[in-house]
Short mmCIF file of C-alpha atoms in Angstrom, two decimals:
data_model
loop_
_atom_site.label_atom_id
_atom_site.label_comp_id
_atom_site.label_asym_id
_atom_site.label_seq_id
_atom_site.Cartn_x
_atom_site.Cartn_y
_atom_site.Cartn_z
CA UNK I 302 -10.79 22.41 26.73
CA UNK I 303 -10.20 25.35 24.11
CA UNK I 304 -6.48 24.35 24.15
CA UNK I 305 -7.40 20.70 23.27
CA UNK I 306 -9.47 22.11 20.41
CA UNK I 307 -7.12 24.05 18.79
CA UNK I 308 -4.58 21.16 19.45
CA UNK I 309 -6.82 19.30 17.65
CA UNK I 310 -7.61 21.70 14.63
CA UNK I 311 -3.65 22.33 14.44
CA UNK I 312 -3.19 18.85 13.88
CA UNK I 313 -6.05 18.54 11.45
CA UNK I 314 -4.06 21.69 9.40
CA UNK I 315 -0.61 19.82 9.60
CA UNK I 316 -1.82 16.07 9.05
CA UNK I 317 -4.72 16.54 6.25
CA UNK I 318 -2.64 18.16 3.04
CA UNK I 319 -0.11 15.15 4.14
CA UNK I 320 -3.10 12.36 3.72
CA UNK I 321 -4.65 14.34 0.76
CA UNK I 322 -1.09 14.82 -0.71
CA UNK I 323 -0.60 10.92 -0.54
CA UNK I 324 -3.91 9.80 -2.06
CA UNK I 325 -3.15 12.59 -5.02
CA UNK I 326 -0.30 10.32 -5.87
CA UNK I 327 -2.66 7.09 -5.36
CA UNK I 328 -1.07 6.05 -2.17
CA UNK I 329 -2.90 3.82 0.01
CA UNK I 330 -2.06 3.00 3.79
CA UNK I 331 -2.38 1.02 6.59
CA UNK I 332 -1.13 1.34 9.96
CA UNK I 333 -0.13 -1.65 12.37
CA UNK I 334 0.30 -1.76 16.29
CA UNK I 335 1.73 -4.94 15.97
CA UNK I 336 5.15 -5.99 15.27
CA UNK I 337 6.49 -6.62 11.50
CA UNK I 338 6.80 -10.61 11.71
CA UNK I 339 3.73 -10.86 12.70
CA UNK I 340 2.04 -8.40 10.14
CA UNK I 341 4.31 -10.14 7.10
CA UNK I 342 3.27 -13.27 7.95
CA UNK I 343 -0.30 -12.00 8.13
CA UNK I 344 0.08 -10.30 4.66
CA UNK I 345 1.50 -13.45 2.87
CA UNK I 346 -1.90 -15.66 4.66
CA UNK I 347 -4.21 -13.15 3.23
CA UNK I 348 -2.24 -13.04 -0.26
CA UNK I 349 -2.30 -16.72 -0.12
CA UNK I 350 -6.37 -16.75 0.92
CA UNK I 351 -7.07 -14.23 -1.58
CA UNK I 352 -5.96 -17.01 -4.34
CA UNK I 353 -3.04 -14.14 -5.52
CA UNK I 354 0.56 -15.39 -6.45
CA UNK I 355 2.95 -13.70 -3.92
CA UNK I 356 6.21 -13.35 -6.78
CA UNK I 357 8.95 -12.05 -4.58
CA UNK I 358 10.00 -9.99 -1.10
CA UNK I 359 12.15 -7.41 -2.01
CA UNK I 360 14.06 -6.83 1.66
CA UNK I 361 15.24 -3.36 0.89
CA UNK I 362 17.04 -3.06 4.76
CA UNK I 363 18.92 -5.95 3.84
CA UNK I 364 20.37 -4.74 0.27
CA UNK I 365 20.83 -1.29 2.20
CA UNK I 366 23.21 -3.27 5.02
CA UNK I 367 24.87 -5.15 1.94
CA UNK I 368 26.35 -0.94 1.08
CA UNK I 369 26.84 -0.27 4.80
CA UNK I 370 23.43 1.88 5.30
CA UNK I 371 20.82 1.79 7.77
CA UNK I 372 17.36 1.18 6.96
CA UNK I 373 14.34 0.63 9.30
CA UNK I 374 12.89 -2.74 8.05
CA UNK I 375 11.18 -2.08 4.81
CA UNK I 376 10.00 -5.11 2.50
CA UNK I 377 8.24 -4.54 -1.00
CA UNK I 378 5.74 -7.48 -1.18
CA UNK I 379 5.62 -8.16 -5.53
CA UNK I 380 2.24 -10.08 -6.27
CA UNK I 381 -0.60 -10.02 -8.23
CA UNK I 382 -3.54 -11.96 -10.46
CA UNK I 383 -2.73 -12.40 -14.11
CA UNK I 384 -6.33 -13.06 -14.89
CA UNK I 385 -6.95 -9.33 -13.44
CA UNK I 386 -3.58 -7.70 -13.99
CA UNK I 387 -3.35 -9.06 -17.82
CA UNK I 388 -6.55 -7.41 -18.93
CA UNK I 389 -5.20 -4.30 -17.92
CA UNK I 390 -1.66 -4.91 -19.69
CA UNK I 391 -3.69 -5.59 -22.62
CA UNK I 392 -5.73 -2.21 -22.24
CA UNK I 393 -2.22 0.02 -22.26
CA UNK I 394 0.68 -1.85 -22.12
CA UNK I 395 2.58 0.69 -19.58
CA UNK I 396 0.51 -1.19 -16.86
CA UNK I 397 3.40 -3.42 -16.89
CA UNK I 398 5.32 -0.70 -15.12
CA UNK I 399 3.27 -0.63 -12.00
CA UNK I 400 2.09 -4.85 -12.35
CA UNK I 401 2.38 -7.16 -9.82
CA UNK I 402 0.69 -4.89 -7.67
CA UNK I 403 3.33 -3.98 -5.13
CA UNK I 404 2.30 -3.40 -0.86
CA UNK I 405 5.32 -2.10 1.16
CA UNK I 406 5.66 -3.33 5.10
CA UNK I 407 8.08 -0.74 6.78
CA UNK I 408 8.86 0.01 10.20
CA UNK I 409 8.23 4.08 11.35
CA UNK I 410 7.70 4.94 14.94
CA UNK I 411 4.38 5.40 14.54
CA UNK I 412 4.13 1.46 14.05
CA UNK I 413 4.04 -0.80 11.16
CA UNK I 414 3.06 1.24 7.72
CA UNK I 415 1.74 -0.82 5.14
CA UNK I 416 1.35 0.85 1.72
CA UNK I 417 -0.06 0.24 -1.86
CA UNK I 418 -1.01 1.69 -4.85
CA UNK I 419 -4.52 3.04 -5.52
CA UNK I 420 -5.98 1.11 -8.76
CA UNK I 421 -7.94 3.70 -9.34
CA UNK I 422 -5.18 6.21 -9.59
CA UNK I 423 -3.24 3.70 -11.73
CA UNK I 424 -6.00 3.62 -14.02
CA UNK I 425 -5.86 7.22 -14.35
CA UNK I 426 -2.01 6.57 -15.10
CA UNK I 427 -1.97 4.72 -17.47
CA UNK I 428 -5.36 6.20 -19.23
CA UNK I 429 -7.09 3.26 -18.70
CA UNK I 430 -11.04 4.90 -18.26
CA UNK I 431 -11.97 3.52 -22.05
CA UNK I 432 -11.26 -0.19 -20.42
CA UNK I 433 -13.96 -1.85 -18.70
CA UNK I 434 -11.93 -2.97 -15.80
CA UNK I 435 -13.22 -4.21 -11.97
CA UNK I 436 -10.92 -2.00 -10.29
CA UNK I 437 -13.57 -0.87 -7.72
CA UNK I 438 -12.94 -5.01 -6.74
CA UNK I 439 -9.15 -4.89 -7.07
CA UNK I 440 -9.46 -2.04 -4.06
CA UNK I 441 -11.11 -4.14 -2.67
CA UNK I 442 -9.14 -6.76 -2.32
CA UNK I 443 -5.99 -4.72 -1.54
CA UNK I 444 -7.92 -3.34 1.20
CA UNK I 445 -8.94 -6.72 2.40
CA UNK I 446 -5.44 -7.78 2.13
CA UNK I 447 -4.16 -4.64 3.86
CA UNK I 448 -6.71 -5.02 6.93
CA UNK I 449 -5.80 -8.69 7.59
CA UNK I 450 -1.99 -7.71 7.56
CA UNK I 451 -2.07 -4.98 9.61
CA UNK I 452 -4.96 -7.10 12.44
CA UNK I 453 -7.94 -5.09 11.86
#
């Protein structure tokens, strides 16, 4: 039992500054058991159900095969809201470097990943706290979007 603890608190001390470390840099993420089809086509339904404009798939394991490199399957999923995102454009115009919001689907062994950007820590970014902007409801709805995609 005491060597399950400390398993445990080792684990804690190795995985924590890795999950705090990510949401410093506004990372957000979702893991999947299921199998990437099945979690893209999931994440364009709730995109779709959401009433957001899915842009483009970026396949980056395809353009990596195009140079003759490997790359576990890893799409960049480019969409957005201009009625939300255009607001914050207009607030500081650097938002356009981070807008569409962007979620990532990649394979790891640990399962399907699915990542986005924090809109809270874009905010902060692009000194946007003088803006009176819903972002608590943007997270929201990535969240939303995130769960569906990865089945929870």
């Amino acid at each position: 039992m005491l060597k399950r603890w400390i398993g445990m608190a080792m684990t804690m001390f190795v995985v924590m500054p890795l999950m705090v470390h990510a949401e410093e840099h506004g990372i957000r993420h979702l893991q999947s058991s299921d199998d990437i089809v099945r979690v893209e086509q999931r994440l364009r339904e709730a995109i779709e159900e959401k009433g957001l404009t899915l842009m483009s798939v970026v396949d980056h394991t395809a353009n990596a095969e195009g140079m003759g490199l490997s790359l576990p399957a890893t799409r960049t999923f480019i969409f957005g809201n201009p009625q939300v995102g255009t607001p914050m454009m207009q607030c500081q115009g650097s938002m356009a470097l981070d807008l569409p919001q962007k979620m990532v689907v990649r394979e790891t062994d640990d399962g399907v990943r699915l990542e986005w950007n924090s809109p809270h820590y874009l905010a902060e970014r692009h000194s946007l706290e003088e803006c009176a902007l819903p972002l608590d409801k943007v997270a929201g709805v990535l969240e939303g979007v995130a769960s569906t995609a990865a089945g929870q």
